[in-house]
Coordinates of N, CA, C and O in Angstrom, one line a residue:
X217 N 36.8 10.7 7.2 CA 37.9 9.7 7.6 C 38.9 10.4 8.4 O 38.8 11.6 8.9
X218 N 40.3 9.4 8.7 CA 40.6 9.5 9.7 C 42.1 10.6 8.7 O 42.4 11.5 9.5
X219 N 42.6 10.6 7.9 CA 43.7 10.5 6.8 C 42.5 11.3 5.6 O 41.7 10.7 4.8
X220 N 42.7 12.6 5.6 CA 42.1 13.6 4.6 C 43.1 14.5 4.1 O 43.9 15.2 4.6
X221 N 42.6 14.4 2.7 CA 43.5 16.2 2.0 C 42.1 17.4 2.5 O 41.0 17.1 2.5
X222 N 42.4 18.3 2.8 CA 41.4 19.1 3.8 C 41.8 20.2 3.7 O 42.9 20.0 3.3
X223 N 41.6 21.4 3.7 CA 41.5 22.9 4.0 C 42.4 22.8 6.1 O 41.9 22.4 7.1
X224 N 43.6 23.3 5.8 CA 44.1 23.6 7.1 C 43.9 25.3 7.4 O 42.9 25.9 7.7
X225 N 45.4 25.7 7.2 CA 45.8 26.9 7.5 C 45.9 27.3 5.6 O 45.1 28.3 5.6
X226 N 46.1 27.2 4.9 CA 45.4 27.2 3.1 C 44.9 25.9 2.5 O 44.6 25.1 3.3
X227 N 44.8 25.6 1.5 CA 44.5 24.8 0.6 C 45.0 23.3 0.9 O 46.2 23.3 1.2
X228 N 44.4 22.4 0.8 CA 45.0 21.5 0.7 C 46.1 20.5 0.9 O 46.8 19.9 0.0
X229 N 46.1 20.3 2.3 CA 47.2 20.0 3.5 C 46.5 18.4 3.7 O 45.3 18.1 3.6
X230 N 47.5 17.4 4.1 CA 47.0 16.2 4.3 C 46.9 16.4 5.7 O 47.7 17.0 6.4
X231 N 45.7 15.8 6.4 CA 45.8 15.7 7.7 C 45.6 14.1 8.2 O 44.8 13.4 7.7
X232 N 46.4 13.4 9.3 CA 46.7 12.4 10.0 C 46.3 12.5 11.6 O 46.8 13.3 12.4
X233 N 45.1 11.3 11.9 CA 44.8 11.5 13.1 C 44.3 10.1 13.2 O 44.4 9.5 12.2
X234 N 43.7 9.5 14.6 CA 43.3 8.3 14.7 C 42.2 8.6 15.3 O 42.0 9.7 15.7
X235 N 41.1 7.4 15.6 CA 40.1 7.6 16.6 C 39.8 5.7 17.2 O 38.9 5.3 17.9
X236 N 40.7 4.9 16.8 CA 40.0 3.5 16.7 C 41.8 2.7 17.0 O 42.2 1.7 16.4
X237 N 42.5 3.7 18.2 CA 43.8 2.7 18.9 C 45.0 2.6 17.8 O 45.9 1.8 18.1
X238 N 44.9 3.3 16.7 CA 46.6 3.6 16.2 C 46.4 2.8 15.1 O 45.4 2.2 14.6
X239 N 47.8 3.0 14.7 CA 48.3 2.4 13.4 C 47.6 2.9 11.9 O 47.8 2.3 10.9
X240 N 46.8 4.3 11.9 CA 46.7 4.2 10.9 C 47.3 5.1 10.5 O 47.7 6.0 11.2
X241 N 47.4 5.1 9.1 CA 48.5 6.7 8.3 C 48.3 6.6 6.9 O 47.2 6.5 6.3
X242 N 49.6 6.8 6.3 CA 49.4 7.1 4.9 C 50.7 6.4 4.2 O 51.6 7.1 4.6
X243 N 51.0 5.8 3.7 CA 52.2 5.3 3.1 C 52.1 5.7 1.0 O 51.3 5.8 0.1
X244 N 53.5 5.9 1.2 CA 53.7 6.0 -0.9 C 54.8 5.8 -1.1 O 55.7 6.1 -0.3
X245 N 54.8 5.1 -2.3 CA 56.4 4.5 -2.8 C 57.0 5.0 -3.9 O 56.4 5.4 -4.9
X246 N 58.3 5.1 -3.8 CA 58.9 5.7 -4.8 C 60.1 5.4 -5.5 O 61.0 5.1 -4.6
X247 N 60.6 5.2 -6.8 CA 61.6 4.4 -7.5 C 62.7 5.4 -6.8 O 62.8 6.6 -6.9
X248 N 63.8 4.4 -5.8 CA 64.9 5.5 -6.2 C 66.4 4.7 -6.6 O 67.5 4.9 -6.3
X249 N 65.8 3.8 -7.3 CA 67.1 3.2 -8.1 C 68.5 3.8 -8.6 O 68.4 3.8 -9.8
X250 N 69.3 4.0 -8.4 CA 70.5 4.9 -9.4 C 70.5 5.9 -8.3 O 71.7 6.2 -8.4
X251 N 69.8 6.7 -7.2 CA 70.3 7.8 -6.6 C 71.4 7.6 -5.6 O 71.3 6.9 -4.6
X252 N 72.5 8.4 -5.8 CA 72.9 8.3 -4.6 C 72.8 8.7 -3.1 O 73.4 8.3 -2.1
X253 N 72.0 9.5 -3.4 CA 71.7 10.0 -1.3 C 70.1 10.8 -1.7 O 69.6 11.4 -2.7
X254 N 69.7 10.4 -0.6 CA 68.2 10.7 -0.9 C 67.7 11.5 0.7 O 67.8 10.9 1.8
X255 N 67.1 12.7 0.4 CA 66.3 12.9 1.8 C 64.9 13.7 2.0 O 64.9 14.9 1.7
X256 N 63.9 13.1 2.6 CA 62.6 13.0 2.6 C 62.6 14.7 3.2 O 63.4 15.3 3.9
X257 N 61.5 15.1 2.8 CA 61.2 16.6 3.1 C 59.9 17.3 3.1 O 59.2 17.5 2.1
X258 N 59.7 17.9 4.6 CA 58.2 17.6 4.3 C 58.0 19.2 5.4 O 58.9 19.8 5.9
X259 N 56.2 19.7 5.6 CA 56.7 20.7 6.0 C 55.3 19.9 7.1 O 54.6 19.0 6.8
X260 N 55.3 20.9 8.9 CA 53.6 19.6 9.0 C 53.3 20.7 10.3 O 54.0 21.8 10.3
X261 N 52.3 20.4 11.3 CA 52.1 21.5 12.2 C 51.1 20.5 13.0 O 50.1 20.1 12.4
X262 N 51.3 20.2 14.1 CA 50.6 19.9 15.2 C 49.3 20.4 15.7 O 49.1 21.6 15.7
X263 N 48.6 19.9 15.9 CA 47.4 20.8 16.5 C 46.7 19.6 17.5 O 46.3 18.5 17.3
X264 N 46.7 20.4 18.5 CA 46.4 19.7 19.7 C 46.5 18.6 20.6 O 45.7 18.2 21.4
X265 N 47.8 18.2 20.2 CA 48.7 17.1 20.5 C 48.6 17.4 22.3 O 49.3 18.3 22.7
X266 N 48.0 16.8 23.1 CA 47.6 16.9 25.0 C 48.9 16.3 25.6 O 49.3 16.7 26.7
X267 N 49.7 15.4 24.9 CA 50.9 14.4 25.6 C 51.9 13.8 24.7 O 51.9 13.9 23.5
X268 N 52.7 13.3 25.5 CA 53.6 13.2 24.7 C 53.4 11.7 24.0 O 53.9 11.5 22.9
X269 N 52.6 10.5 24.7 CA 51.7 9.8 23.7 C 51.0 9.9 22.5 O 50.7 9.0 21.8
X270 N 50.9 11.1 22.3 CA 50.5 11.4 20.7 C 51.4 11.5 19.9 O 52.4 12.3 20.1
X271 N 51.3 10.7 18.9 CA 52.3 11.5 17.7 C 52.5 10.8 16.4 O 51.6 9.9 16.3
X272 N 53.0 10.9 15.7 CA 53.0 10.5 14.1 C 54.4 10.1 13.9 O 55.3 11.0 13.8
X273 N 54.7 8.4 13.7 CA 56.0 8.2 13.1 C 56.1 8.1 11.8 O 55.5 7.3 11.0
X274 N 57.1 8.9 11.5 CA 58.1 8.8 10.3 C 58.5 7.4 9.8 O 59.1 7.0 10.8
X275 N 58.6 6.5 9.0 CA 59.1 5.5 8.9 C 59.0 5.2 7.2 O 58.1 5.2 6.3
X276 N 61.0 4.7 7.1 CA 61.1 4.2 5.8 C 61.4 2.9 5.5 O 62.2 2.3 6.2
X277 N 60.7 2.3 4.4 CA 61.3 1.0 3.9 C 62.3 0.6 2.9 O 61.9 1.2 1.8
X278 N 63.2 0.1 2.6 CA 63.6 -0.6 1.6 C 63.4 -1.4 0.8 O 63.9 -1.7 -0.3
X279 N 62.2 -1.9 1.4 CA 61.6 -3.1 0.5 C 60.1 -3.1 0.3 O 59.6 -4.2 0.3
X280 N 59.7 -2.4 0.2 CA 58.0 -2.0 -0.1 C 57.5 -2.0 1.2 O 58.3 -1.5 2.1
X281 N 56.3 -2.4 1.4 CA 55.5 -2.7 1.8 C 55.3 -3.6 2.8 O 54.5 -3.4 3.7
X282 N 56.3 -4.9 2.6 CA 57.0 -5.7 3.3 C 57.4 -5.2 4.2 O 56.8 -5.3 5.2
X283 N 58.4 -4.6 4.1 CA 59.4 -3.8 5.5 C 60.5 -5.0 5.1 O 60.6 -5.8 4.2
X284 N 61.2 -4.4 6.5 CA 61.1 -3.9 7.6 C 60.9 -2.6 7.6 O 61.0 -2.1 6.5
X285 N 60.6 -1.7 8.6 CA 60.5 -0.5 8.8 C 60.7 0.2 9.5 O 59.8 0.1 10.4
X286 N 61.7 1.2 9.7 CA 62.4 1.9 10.2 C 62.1 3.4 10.5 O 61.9 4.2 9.6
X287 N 62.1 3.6 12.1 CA 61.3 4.9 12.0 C 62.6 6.0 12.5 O 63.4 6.0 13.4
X288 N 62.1 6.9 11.3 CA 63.6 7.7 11.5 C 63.2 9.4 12.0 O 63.9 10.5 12.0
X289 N 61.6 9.1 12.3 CA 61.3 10.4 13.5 C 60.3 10.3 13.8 O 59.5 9.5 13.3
X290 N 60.0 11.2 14.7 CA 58.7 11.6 15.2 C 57.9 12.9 15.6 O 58.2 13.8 16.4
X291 N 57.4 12.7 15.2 CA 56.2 14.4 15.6 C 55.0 13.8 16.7 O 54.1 13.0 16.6
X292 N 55.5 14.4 17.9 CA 55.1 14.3 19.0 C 54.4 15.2 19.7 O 54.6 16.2 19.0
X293 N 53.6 15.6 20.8 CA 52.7 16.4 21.4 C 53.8 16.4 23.1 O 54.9 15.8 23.2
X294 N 53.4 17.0 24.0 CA 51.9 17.9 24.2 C 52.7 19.5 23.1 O 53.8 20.0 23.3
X295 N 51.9 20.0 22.3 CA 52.3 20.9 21.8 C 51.7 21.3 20.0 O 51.9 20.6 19.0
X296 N 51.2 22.4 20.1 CA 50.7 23.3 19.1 C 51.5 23.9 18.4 O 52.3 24.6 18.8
X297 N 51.3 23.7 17.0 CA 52.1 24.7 16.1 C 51.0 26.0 15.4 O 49.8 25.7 15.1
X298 N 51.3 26.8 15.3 CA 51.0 28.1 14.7 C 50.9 27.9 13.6 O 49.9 27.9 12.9
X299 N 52.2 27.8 13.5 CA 52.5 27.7 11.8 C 52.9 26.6 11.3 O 52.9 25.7 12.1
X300 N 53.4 26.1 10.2 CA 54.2 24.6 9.2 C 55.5 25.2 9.7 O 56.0 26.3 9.5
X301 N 56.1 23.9 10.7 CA 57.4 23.6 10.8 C 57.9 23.1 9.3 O 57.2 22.3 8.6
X302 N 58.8 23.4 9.1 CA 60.2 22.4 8.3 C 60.8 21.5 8.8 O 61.2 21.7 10.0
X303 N 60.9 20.2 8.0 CA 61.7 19.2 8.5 C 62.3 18.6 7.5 O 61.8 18.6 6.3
X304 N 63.9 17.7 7.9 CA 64.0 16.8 7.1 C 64.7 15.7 7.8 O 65.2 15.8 8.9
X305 N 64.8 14.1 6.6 CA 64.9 13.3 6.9 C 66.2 12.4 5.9 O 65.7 11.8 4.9
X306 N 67.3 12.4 6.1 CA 68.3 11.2 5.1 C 68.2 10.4 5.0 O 68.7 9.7 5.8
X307 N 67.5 10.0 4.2 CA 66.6 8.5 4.0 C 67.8 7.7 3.1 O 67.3 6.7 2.5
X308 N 69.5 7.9 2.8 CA 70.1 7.2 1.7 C 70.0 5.9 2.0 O 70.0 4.9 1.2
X309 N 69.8 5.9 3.1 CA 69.9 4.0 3.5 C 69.0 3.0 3.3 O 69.1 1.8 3.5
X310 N 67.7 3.7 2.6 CA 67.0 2.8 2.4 C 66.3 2.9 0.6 O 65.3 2.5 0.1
X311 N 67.8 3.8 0.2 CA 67.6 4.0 -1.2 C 67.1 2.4 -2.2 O 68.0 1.6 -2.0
X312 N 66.3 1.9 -2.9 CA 65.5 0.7 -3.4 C 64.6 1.3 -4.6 O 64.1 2.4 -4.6
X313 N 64.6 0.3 -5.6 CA 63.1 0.5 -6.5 C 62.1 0.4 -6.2 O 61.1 0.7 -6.8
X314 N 62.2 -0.1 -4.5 CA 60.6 0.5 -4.0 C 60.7 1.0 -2.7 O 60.4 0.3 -1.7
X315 N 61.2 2.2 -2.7 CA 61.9 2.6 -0.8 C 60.2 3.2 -1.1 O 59.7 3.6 -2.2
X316 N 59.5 3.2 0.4 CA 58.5 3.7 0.4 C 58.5 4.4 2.1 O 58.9 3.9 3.1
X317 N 57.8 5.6 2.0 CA 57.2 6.0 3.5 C 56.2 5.8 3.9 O 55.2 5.5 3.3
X318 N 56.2 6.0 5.2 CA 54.7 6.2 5.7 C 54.1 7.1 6.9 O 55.1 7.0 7.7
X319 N 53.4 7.6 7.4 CA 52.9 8.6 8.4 C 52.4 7.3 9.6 O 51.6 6.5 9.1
X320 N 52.6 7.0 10.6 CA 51.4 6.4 11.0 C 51.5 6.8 12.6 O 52.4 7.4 13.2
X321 N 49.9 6.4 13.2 CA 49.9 7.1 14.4 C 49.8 6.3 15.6 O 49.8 5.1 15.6
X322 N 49.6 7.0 16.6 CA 49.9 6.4 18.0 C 49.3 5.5 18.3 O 48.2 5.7 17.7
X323 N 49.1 4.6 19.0 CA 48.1 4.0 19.7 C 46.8 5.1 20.5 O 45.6 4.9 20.5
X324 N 47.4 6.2 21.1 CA 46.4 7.0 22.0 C 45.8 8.2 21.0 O 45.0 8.9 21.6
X325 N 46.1 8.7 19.8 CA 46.1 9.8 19.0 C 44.6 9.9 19.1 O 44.1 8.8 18.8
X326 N 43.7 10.9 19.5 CA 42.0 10.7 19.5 C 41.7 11.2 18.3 O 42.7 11.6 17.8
X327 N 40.7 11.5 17.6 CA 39.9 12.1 17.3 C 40.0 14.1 16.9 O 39.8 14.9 15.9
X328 N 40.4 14.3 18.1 CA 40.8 15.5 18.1 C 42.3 16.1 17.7 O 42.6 17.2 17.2
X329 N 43.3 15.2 18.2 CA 44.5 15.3 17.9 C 45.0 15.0 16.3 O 45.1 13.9 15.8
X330 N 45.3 16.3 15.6 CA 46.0 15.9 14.4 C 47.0 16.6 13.6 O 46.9 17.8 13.7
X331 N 48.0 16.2 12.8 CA 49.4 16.3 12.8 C 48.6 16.5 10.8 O 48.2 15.6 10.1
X332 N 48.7 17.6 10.7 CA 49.1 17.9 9.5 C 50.4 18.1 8.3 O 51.4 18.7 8.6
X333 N 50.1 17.5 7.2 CA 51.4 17.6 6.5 C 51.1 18.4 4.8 O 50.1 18.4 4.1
X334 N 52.3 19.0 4.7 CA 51.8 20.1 3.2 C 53.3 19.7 2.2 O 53.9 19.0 3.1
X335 N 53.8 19.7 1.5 CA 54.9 19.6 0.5 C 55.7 18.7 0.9 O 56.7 19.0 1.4
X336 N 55.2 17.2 0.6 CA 56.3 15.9 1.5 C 57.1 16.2 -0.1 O 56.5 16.7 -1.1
X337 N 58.3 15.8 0.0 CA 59.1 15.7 -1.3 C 59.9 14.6 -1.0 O 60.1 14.6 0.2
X338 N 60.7 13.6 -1.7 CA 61.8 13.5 -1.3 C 62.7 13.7 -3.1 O 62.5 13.5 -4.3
X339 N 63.9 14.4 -2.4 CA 64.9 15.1 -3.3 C 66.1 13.6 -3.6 O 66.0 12.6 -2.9
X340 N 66.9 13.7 -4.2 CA 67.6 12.9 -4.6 C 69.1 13.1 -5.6 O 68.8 13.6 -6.7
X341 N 70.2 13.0 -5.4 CA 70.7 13.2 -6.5 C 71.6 11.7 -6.9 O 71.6 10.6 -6.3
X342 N 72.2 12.0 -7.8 CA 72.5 10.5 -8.7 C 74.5 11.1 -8.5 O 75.4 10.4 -9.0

């Protein structure tokens, strides 16, 4: 498939790619009822991203699954990572009992282009 937990650079890294014109990824929801500031954190690495048409948006909801949905970044090409970048994202705004994320990808992303992710977290305090 297109969306695997897989052997990267060690153990067990999700990888995100398309081969059939976009939109597919990975979405998960999470209670964050009662928190006051919330921000998504994740660590991910590029591999063979040819253009800047490739890439993997970031996007949070407030309301499940439904949406709306809001994309609050992107991991884009032409450009290789070596190693797991770090990133993060302040997701307080879409703090809900069902704020949920999701990975999804470009319309052009092939087969070969894919954007791995290792330790997504999101942290929270009350």
């Amino acid at each position: 498939g297109d969306e695997v937990v897989n052997d990267d650079i060690s153990d067990y890294q999700l990888r995100v790619r398309d081969n059939d014109n976009g939109g597919e990824g990975v979405e998960r929801e999470a209670d964050l009822s009662g928190a006051a500031s919330a921000t998504l954190r994740f660590n991910y690495r590029r591999k063979d991203l040819d253009s800047s048409d490739d890439y993997v948006k970031i996007e949070v909801s407030a309301n499940g699954a439904a949406g709306p949905w809001t994309e609050v970044g992107r991991l884009a090409g032409p450009d290789n990572d070596d190693v797991y970048q770090h990133i993060s994202y302040d997701i307080s705004a879409y703090i809900s009992s069902n704020t949920r994320i999701r990975f999804i990808t470009s319309p052009t992303m092939g087969v070969m282009d894919n954007v791995w992710f290792d330790n997504v977290e999101i942290n929270f305090s009350q």
